[in-house]
């Protein structure tokens, strides 16, 4: 960012809650069905049809709120947000307004600046204030199909109308595009982790909008904000914010002023473009939805949702650091996804060596999984089997190098490490008597080198170790070989 300037950014996220049925009727939320197959009088907005609240949406909304550090309101009100659009046949969206479902969140996230190559440097914690998370229904879709010249046609698909959403709004607490980027990824992961949403931007079940303004460093007053839409991935959002910050600074420095407006990100052109100005902005005339009771959360309900919550990723990362002695990077990677974290904990326990298990998973296992495009949950090598392999290496049954080959074989054949070691005759010779015999042979066969060694050429140690390993066909435990050799060479 240009010297002397500071950006101010606030984010709005819409996340589709992962329910089987819609928020105010029993229609399916399944994606990809025939247009308008999943509709009924309620979600078509026919006059006289009455909404009935789906409690599963409330439960998932509560999970999402707790995962993001928000306070649940015991009583919230649904409200009508009135506007006209073809994909909204009722003429209003049922949302929440002055009494939202949850408010006043504080969320700690990890963020980092990025270098030219986009690599993160120096992760640090930062606290984001979340203004609110409220429940609402989604609208339908206007679909345009066919070839432009010949048979172009449009229609309205109301399958998505009435799908439950959580809208999550932050205070203007971000100062850089990467902070915003790290926040959205944090939210995505948290929602997936607690099962509240698939939170997949490509599938459109997570959408975000960014509000951006700039001001001179030291100024308390916020500048005029611009709302950015059409951000189809977290990276597009980051690029759009970055572009917008520069655009606004240049505009003001050239003597112009920022106008309050909505702009769209055009990724191909790499720029934002005006969509509508504030003059065209809506006045939604919110009022309480007369067809729904206030939403009341009992203390029993809140207690139950609390009890059913899994340990959150940040908490788990911290626990991995103190309980298993992992570094920040190791712990962060192993808690990036909860099946991976579960896998790690089981492997750590069977291995008896949590740091060793972390290393094997991060380097060898994840690489093997990635080549097949699999997750930890789909690993052909069970966590307990990986733990057993780490234990065998620690006990010097095989060397670390052999361990890598054994793991590849475990992937291919599904056999356990013990079976592969047995079948391939890999077990190391850790029998001290046998090693002493080999050392004796090697020393006897190389009298000249022995003399030189004793005369001070201690660099020959490597030569002797090599000879013993060769004599054992690579099976001798190198640590023992070193010990026995040092002993004998002293004599
Ligand atoms: P609106 O009524 O235009 O939707 P809100 O006050 O509801 O505006 O804020 C919407 C979002 O914009 C919030 O995330 C908020 O933090 C953010 N925001 C508000 N003012 C600014 C500003 N001056 N610069 C950047 N973001 C802002
Ligand atoms: Mg808004
Ligand atoms: Zn319906």
Tab-separated table of N, CA, C and O in Angstrom, residues 431-441 484 488:
chain	number	residue	atom	x	y	z
A	431	UNK	N	21.332	-57.325	16.944
A	431	UNK	CA	21.911	-58.284	17.882
A	431	UNK	C	23.382	-57.888	18.085
A	431	UNK	O	24.190	-57.946	17.151
A	432	UNK	N	23.724	-57.478	19.305
A	432	UNK	CA	25.067	-56.950	19.560
A	432	UNK	C	26.147	-57.981	19.240
A	432	UNK	O	27.202	-57.633	18.687
A	433	UNK	N	25.890	-59.228	19.555
A	433	UNK	CA	26.881	-60.286	19.313
A	433	UNK	C	27.198	-60.410	17.832
A	433	UNK	O	28.368	-60.475	17.422
A	434	UNK	N	26.137	-60.408	17.016
A	434	UNK	CA	26.272	-60.523	15.567
A	434	UNK	C	27.060	-59.322	15.020
A	434	UNK	O	27.944	-59.478	14.179
A	435	UNK	N	26.777	-58.148	15.528
A	435	UNK	CA	27.468	-56.945	15.045
A	435	UNK	C	28.941	-56.967	15.465
A	435	UNK	O	29.823	-56.649	14.665
A	436	UNK	N	29.195	-57.410	16.685
A	436	UNK	CA	30.596	-57.515	17.131
A	436	UNK	C	31.380	-58.455	16.224
A	436	UNK	O	32.534	-58.193	15.878
A	437	UNK	N	30.729	-59.527	15.807
A	437	UNK	CA	31.375	-60.499	14.933
A	437	UNK	C	31.737	-59.826	13.596
A	437	UNK	O	32.884	-59.921	13.130
A	438	UNK	N	30.758	-59.077	13.025
A	438	UNK	CA	30.995	-58.394	11.746
A	438	UNK	C	32.110	-57.359	11.885
A	438	UNK	O	32.986	-57.253	11.030
A	439	UNK	N	32.093	-56.605	12.969
A	439	UNK	CA	33.119	-55.577	13.195
A	439	UNK	C	34.490	-56.236	13.277
A	439	UNK	O	35.463	-55.769	12.652
A	440	UNK	N	34.540	-57.330	14.001
A	440	UNK	CA	35.807	-58.062	14.143
A	440	UNK	C	36.348	-58.473	12.786
A	440	UNK	O	37.537	-58.274	12.474
A	441	UNK	N	35.472	-58.995	11.948
A	441	UNK	CA	35.867	-59.444	10.606
A	441	UNK	C	36.425	-58.281	9.788
A	441	UNK	O	37.465	-58.392	9.159
A	484	UNK	N	29.713	-50.079	18.601
A	484	UNK	CA	30.643	-51.211	18.716
A	484	UNK	C	31.996	-50.836	18.123
A	484	UNK	O	33.050	-51.118	18.709
A	488	UNK	N	35.726	-50.815	19.842
A	488	UNK	CA	36.821	-51.693	19.391
A	488	UNK	C	38.034	-50.884	18.924
A	488	UNK	O	39.172	-51.305	19.120
